[in-house]
Coordinates of C-alpha atoms in Angstrom, one line a residue:
X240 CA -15.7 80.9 -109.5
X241 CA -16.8 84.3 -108.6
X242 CA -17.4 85.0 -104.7
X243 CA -21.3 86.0 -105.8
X244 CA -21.3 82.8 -107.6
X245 CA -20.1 81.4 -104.1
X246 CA -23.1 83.3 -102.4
X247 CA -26.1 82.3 -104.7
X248 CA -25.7 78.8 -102.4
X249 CA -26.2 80.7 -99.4
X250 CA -28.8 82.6 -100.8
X251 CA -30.6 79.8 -102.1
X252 CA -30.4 77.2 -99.2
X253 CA -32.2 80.0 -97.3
X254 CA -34.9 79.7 -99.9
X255 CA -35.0 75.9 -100.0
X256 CA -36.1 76.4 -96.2
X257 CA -37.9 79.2 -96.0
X258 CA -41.8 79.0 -94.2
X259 CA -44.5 81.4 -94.2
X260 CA -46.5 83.4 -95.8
X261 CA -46.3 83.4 -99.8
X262 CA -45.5 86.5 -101.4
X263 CA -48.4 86.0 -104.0
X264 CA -47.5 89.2 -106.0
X265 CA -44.1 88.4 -106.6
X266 CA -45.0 84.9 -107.3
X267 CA -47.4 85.9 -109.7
X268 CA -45.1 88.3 -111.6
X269 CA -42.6 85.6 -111.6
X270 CA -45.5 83.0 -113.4
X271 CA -46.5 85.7 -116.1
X272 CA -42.7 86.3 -116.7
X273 CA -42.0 82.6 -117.1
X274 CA -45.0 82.2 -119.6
X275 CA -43.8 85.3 -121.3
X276 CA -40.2 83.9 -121.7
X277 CA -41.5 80.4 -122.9
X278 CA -43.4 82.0 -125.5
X279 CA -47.1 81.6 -124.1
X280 CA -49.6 83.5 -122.9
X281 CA -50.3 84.6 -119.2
X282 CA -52.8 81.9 -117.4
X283 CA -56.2 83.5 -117.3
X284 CA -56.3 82.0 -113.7
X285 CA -54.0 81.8 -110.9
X286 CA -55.8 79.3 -108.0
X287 CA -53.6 79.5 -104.4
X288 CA -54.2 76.6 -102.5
X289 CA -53.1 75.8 -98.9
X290 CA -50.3 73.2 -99.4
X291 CA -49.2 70.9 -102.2
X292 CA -51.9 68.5 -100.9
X293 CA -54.5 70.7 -101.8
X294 CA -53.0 71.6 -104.7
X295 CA -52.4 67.7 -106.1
X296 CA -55.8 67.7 -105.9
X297 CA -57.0 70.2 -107.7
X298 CA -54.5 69.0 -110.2
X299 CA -56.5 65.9 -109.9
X300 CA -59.6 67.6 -111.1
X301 CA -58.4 69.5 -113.6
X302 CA -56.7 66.4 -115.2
X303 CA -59.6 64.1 -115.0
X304 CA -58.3 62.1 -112.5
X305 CA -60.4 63.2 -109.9
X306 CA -63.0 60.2 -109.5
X307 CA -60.6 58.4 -107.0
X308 CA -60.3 61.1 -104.8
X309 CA -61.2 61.1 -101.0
X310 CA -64.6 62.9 -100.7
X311 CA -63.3 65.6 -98.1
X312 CA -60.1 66.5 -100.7
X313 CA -62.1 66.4 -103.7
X314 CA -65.3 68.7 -102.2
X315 CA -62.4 71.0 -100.9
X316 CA -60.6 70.7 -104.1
X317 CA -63.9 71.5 -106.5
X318 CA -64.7 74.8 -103.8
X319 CA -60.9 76.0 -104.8
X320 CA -62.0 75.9 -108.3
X321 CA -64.8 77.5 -108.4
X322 CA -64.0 80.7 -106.1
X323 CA -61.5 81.0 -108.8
X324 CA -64.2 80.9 -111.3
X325 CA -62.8 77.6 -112.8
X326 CA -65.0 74.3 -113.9
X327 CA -63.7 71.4 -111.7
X328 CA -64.0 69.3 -114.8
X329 CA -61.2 67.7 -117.1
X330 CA -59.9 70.1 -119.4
X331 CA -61.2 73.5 -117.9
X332 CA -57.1 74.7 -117.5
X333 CA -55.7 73.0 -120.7
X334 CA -52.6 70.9 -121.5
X335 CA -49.8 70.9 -118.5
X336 CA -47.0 73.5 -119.9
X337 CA -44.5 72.4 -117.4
X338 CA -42.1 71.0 -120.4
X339 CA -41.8 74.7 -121.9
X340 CA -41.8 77.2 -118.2
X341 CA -39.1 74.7 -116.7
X342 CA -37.8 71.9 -118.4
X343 CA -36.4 73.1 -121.5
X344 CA -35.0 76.7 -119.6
X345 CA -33.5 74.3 -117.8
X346 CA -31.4 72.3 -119.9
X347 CA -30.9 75.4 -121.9
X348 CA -29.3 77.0 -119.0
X349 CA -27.2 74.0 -117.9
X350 CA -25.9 73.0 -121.5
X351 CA -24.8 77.0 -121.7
X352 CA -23.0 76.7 -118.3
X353 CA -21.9 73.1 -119.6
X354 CA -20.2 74.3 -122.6
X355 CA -18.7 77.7 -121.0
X356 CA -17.6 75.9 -118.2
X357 CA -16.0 72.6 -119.6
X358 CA -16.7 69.4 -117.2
X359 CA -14.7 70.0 -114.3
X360 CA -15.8 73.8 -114.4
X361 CA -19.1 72.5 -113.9
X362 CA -18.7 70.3 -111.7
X363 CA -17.3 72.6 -109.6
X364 CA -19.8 75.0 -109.7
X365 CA -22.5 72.4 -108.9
X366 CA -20.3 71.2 -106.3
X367 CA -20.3 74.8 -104.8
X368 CA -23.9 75.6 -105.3
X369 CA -26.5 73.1 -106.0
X370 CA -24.6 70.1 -104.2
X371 CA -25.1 71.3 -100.9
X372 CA -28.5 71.9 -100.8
X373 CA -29.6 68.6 -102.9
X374 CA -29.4 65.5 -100.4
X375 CA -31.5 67.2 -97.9
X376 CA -33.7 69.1 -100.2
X377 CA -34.5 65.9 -102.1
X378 CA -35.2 64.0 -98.9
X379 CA -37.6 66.5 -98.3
X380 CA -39.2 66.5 -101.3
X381 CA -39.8 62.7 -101.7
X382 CA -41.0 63.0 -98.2
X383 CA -43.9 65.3 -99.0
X384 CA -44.7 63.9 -102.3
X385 CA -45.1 60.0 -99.8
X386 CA -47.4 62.3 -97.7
X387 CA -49.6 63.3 -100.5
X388 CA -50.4 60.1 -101.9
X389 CA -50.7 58.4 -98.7
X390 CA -53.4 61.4 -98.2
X391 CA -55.0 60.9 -101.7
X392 CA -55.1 56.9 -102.2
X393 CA -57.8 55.2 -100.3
X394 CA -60.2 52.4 -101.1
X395 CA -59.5 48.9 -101.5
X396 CA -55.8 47.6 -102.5
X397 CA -56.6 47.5 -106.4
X398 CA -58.5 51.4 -105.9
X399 CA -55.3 52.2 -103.9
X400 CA -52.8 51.5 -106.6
X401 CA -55.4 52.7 -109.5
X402 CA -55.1 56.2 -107.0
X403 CA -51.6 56.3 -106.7
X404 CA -50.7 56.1 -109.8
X405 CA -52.9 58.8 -110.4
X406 CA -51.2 61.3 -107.9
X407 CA -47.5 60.2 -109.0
X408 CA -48.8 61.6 -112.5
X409 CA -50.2 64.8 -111.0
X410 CA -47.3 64.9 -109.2
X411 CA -44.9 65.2 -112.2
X412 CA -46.7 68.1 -113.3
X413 CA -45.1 70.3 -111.0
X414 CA -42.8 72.8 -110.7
X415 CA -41.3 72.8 -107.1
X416 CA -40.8 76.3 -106.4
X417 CA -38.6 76.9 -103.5
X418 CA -37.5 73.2 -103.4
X419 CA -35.7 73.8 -106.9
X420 CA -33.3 75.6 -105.2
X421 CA -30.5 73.4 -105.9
X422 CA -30.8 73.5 -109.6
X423 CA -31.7 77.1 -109.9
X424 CA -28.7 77.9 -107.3
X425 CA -26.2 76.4 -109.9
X426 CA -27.7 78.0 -113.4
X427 CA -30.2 80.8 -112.5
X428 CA -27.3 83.4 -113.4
X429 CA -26.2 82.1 -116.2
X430 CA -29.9 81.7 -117.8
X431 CA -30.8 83.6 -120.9
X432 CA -34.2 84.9 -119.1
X433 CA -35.9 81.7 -119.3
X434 CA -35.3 81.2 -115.8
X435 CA -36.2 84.3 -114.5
X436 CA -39.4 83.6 -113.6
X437 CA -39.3 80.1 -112.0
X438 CA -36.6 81.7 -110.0
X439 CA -39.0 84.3 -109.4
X440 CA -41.9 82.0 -108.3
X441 CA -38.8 80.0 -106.2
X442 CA -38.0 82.8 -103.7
X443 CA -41.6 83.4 -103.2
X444 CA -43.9 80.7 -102.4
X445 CA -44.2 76.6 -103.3
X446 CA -44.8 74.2 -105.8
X447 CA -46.9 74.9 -108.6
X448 CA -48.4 73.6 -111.6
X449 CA -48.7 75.4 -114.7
X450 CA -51.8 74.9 -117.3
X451 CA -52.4 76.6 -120.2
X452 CA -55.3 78.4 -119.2
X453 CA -54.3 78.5 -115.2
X454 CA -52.1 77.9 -112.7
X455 CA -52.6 75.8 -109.2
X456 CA -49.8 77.1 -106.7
X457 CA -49.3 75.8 -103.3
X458 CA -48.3 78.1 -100.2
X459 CA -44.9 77.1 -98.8
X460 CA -44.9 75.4 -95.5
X461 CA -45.6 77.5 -91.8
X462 CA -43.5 75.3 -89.7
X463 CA -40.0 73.1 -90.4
X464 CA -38.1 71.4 -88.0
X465 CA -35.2 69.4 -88.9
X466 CA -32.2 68.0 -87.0
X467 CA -28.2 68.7 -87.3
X468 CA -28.4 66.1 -90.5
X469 CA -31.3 68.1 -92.0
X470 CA -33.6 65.3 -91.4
X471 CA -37.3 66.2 -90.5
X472 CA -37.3 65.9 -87.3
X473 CA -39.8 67.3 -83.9
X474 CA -40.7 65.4 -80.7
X475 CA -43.7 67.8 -79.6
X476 CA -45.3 68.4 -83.1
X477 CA -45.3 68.7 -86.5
X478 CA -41.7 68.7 -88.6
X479 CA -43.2 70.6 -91.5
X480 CA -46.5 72.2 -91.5
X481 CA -48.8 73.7 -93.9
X482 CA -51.0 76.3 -93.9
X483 CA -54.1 74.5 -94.3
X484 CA -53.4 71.6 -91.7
X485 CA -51.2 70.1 -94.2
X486 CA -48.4 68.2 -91.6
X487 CA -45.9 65.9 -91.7
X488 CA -44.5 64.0 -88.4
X489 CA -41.0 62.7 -87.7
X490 CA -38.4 62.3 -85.1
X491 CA -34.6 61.9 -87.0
X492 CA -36.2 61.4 -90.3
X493 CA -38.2 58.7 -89.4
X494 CA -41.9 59.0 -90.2
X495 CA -44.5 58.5 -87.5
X496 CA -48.3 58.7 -86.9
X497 CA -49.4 62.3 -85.3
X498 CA -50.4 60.1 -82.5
X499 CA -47.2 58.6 -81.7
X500 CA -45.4 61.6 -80.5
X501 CA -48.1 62.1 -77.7
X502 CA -46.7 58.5 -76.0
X503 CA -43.1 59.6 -75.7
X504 CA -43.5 61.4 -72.6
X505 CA -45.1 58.0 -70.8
X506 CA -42.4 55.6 -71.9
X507 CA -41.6 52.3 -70.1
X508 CA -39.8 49.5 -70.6
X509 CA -42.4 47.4 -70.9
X510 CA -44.3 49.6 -73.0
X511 CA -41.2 50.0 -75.2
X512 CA -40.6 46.2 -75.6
X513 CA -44.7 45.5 -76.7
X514 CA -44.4 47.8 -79.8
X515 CA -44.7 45.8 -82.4
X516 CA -43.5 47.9 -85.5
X517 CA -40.1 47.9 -85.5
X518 CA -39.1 51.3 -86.3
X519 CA -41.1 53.0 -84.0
X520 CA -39.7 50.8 -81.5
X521 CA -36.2 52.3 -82.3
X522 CA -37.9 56.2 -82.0
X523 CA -39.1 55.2 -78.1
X524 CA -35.3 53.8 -78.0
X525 CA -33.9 57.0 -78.8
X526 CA -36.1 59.2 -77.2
X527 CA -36.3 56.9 -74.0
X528 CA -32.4 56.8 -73.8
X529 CA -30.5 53.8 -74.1
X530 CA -28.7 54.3 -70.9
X531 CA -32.0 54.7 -69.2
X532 CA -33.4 51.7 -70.9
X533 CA -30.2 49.0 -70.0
X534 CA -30.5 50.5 -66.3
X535 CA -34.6 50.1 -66.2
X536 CA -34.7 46.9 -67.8
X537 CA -31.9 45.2 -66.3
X538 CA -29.8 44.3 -69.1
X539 CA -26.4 43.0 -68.3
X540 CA -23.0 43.1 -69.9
X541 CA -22.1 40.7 -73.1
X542 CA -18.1 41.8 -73.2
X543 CA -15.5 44.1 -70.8
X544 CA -12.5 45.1 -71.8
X545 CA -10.1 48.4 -71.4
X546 CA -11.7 49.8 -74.6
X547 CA -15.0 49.8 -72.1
X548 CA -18.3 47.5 -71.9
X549 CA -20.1 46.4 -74.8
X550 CA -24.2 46.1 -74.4
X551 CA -26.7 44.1 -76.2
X552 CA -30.6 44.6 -75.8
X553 CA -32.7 41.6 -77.7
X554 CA -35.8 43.1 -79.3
X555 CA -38.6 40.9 -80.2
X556 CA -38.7 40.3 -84.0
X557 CA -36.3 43.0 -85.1
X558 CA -32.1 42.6 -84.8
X559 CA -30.7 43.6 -81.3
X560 CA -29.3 47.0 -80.2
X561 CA -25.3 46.4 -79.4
X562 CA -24.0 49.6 -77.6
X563 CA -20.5 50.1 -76.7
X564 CA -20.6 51.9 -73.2
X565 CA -17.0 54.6 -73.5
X566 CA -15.4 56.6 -70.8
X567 CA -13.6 59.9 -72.2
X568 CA -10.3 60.0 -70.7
X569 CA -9.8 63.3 -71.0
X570 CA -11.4 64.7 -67.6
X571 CA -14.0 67.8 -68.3
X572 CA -13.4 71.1 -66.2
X573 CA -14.8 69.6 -63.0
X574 CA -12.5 66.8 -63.0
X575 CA -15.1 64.2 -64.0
X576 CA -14.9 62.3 -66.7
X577 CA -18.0 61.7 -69.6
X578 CA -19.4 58.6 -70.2
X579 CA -20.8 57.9 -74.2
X580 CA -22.7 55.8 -75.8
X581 CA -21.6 54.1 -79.4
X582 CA -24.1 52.2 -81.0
X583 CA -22.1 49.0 -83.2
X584 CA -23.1 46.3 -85.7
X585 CA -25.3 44.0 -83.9
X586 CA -23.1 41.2 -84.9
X587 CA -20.1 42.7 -82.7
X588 CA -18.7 40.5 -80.3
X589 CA -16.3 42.8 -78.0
X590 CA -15.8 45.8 -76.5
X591 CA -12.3 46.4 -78.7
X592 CA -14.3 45.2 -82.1
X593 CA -17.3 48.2 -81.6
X594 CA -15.0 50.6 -80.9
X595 CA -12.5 50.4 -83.5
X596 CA -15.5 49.9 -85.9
X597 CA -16.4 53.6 -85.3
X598 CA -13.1 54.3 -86.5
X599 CA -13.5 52.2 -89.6
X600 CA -10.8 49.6 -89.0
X601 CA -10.9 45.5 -87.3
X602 CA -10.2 44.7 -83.3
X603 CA -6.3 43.9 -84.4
X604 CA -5.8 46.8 -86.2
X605 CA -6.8 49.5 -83.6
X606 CA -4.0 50.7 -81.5
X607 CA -5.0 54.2 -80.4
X608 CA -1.6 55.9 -78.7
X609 CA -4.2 57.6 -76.4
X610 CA -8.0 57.5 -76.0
X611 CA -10.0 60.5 -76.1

């Protein structure tokens, strides 16, 4: 493994998370040399749209699957269309040609590094390259494909499902641009050319659906927050953001209305203890502190022992919150000494048992020589 085979990672995760502005020339280039490479001929029309929401629908249109839309998506959707000088009827952009620009480059491309590399070459190079950058660029993905059908699938529960299934389809019909980085970070280099252009389109703007006679291409995103885990993540706004109001809201990964953020900074206990959805209970938890919380709300002490003091808060029709309160006994420069917090299987009975579950083993078998 060469260090610039080490690098395209690097370069690559940067991709995976890069916001603003599309280039739009180099993306073009990069669609009219995939097309070229996959034998076709160059889309007479290339229509930008504002995120992959806007671009889903227009998808929608163009596939005949249109009549469920929302009336606010599908006027905008049927506007995009026709600045580009395209009917917003079934058909107007041709067959999807996703199979020949991506799919088949693709296995191409890994079946040449498969066979030059052996197995265990391989998966060392996808371990080095694509690996990385697949968990949290997946999560992401899925994420904004859930926000785009909850956007596009309204009505009554049979109309919702009739929808959905709908998007899902429209949704297969893209290429992901900058969110394939982790496959084209692993065979881009060793492609034959067929890549070249997805690649192309990858370091310059967002998904994108390629038609015979056109192409629908989204703008990549103008904002994206994540957290240490690479989970979208933002207490004060958006976590990703499109161009065109596009947004997705989360605090640790966990979804939550655009709404919800705007309560954090008026928590209470009470307050805390009425919400009735679960999960967003957890969110004021975290956000409210759980020291905080067992102080305000009087909580007291379920176990005590020289490990430290195990805490249990009972929420209303969820599983309770045990916390193992820890004192660090090594001192910090000013001679105090820093108390944490371990959260532990609600089912734990002691002080000893939460602790040495952090550490993977039972209450008998934990016998630290020294605490830290």
């Amino acid at each position: 493994m060469t260090m610039t085979q080490m690098a395209l990672g690097v370069d690559w995760r940067a991709v995976a998370a890069a916001t603003g502005h599309a280039d739009r020339e180099a993306a073009e280039a990069g669609i009219r040399l995939a097309y070229e490479a996959a034998g076709l001929a160059p889309p007479e029309r290339i229509v930008w749209t504002g995120s992959p929401l806007a671009a889903t629908a227009v998808a929608l249109l163009l596939t005949g699957q249109g009549e469920g839309l929302p009336g606010e998506a599908a006027e905008r959707a049927a506007d995009t269309l026709a600045a580009a000088g395209i009917e917003p009827v079934a058909g107007a952009a041709g067959a999807s040609v996703r199979d020949a620009v991506r799919t088949r480059p693709w296995a191409r491309a890994r079946e040449r590094a498969h066979t030059a590399l052996g197995p265990s070459g391989w998966a060392e190079r996808w371990a080095l390259t694509g690996a990385p950058l697949w968990d949290v660029t997946r999560a992401l993905t899925e994420r904004i494909r859930t926000g785009v059908i909850e956007a596009l699938a309204e009505g009554t529960r049979t109309e919702r499902a009739d929808q959905e299934t709908a998007v899902r389809l429209a949704l297969l019909d893209a290429v992901l641009g900058q969110h394939d980085a982790p496959w084209l970070a692993a065979v881009a280099d060793d492609s034959d050319g067929g890549l070249d252009g997805p690649a192309e389109v990858a370091r310059a703007a967002g998904w994108w659906w390629p038609y015979e006679k056109a192409v629908v291409i989204a703008e990549r995103p103008v904002e994206l927050h994540r957290d240490e885990a690479g989970r979208l993540d933002r207490g004060d706004g958006p976590a990703l953001a499109f161009p065109d109001g596009f947004a997705l809201y989360a605090w640790r990964g966990m979804p939550v209305p655009a709404d919800f953020l705007d309560q954090l900074g008026g928590l209470t206990p009470d307050r805390i203890r009425a919400e009735e959805n679960a999960e967003l209970r957890r969110v004021m938890l975290e956000h409210y502190g759980y020291e905080r919380y067992l102080d305000e709300s009087g909580a007291q002490p379920v176990h005590r022992d020289e490990t430290g003091v195990l805490w249990r808060i009972d929420l209303v029709d969820d599983e309770p919150v045990a916390m193992v309160e820890v004192v660090n006994s090594t001192p910090e420069p000013d001679g105090t000494s820093r108390t944490y917090w371990l959260r532990v299987p609600p089912r734990t009975r002691t002080a000893r048992e939460g602790v040495a579950w952090t550490f993977g083993l039972d209450a008998e078998t934990y016998v630290p020589e020294r605490e830290t």
